[in-house]
Each structure stands twice: as structure tokens, then as C-alpha cells.
Coordinates of C-alpha atoms in Angstrom, one line a residue:
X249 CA -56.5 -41.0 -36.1
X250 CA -58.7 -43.2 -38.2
X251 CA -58.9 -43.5 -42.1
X252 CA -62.1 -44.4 -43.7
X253 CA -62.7 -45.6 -47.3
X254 CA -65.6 -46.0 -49.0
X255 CA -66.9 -48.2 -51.3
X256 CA -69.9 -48.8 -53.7
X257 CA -71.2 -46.1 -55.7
X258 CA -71.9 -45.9 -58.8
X259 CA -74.7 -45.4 -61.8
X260 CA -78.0 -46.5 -61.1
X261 CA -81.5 -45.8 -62.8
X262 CA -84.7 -44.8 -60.8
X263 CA -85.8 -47.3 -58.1
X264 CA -82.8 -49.3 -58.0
X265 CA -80.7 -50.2 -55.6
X266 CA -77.1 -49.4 -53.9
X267 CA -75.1 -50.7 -50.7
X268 CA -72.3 -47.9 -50.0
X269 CA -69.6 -49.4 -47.3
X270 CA -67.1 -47.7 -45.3
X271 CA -64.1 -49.3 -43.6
X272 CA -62.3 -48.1 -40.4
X273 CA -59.0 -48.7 -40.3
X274 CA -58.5 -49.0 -36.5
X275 CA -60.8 -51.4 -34.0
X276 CA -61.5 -48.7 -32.3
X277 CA -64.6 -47.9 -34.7
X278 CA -66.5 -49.8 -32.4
X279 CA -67.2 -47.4 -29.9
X280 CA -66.9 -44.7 -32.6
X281 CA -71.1 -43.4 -33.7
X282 CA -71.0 -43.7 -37.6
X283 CA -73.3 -41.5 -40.0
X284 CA -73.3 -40.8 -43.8
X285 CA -73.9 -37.8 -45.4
X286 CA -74.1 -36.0 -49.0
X287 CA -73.4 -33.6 -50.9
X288 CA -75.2 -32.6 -54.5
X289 CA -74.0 -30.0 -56.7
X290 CA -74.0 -26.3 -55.6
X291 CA -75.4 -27.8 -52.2
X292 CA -74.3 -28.2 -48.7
X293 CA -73.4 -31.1 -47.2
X294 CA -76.6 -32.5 -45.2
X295 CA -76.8 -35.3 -43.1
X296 CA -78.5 -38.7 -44.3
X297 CA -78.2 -41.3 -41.8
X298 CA -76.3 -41.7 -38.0
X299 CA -75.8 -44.7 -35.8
X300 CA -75.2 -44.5 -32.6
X301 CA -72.2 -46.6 -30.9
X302 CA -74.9 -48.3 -28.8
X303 CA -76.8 -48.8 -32.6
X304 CA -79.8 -46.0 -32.1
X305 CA -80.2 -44.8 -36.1
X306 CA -81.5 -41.5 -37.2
X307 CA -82.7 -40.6 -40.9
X308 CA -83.5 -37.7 -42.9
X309 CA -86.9 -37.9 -43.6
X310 CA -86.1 -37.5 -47.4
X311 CA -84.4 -41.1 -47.0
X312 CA -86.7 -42.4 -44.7
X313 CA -88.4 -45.8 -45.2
X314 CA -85.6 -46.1 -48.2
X315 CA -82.5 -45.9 -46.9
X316 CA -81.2 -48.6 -43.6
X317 CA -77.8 -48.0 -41.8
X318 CA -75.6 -50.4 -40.3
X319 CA -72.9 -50.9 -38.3
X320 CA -70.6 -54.3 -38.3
X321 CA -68.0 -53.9 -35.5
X322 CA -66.0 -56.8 -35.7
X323 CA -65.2 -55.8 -39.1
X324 CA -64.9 -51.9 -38.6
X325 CA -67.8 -51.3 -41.4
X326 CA -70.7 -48.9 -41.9
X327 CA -72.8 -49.4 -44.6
X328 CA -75.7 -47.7 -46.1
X329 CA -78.3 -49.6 -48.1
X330 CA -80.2 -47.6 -50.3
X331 CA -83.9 -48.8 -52.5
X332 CA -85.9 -47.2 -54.5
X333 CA -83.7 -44.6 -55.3
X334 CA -84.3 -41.0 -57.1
X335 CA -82.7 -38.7 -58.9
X336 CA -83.0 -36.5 -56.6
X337 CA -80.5 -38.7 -54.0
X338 CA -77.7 -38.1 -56.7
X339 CA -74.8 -36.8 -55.0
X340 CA -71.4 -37.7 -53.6
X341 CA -71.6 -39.7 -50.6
X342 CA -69.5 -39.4 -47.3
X343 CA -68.5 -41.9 -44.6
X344 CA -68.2 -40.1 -41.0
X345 CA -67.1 -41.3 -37.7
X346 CA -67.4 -39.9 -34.5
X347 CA -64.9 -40.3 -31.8
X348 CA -65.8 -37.5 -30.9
X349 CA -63.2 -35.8 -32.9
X350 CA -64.8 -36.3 -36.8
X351 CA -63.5 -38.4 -39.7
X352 CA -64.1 -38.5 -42.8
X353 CA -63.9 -40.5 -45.9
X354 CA -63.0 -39.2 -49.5
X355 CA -66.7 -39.9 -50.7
X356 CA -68.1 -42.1 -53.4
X357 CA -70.4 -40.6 -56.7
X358 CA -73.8 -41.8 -56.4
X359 CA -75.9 -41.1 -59.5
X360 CA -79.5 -42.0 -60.5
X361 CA -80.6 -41.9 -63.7
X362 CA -85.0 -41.0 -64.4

């Protein structure tokens, strides 16, 4: 079992910018793939970015060229910069890991104001 947390969301206006973090709680998360995904109102979950454990990334194309995911292994963290935002990417944000049972975190509100 691993717990994840997230961190950084918040309010943003059009074309700024936000670093969401999620830390593992076990070392383990190292060999662990890693993705974030979201979830907007009346919407299903879809996926926005994955790392692989050997640190091959995969975007939506809706986030592509925007969006950058990485994985810091000696301190259990995924992150997820995000530029030029839209309003459109407003939506609560999840951390998963991959074991290859699934975790995931409790989310974090991301909202982007036009």
C-alpha cells in the first residue's frame, strides 16, 4: 500500500502557470510508473500525462507542448508543470501510481480564470 498526496493547485488566470506535486509515501515509488489525470465537472476522469518507471512520458494531446511530467525518485515525487494554461484545463487534478495495483491521491482543484 502507498499513500499519495498532492500538492499545488489553486486559482490561476489564462496563460499562467502551475506545478502540481505528489508525494509517495513508501521508496518503493521508484519502480512504481506515475501519471496524472483529471476530472472536470459532469466529465469523466481522462488521462493527462504518464511516466514510465524507466522515465518514457506520454501526453494528451490537449496538454501537449504545455504540460511536462516528472518523476524525482529519491524523493518519492511526481510533479506536473503546467504553462499557458486554459480554462478549459479547469478541473480537479489526481496523482496515480502504478505498481501495478493503482493508487491514488485525493486530488487538488485546479481552476483558470479567462
Amino acid at each position: 500500500q502507498v499513500q499519495l498526496v498532492e500538492s499545488g493547485g489553486g486559482l490561476v488566470q489564462a496563460g499562467g502557470s502551475l506545478r502540481l506535486s505528489c508525494t509517495a509515501s513508501r521508496s518503493t515509488f521508484s519502480t512504481y510508473a506515475g501519471g496524472w489525470y483529471r476530472q472536470a465537472p459532469g466529465k469523466q476522469r481522462e488521462l493527462v500525462a504518464t511516466i514510465s518507471s524507466g522515465g518514457v512520458t506520454n501526453y494528451a494531446n490537449s496538454v501537449k507542448g504545455r504540460f511536462t511530467i516528472s518523476k524525482d525518485n529519491s524523493q518519492r515525487i511526481l510533479n506536473l508543470q503546467m504553462n499557458s494554461l486554459k480554462p478549459e484545463d479547469t478541473a480537479v487534478y489526481y496523482c496515480n501510481a502504478v505498481s501495478p495495483n493503482h493508487y491514488w491521491g485525493q486530488g487538488t482543484q485546479v481552476t483558470v480564470s479567462s
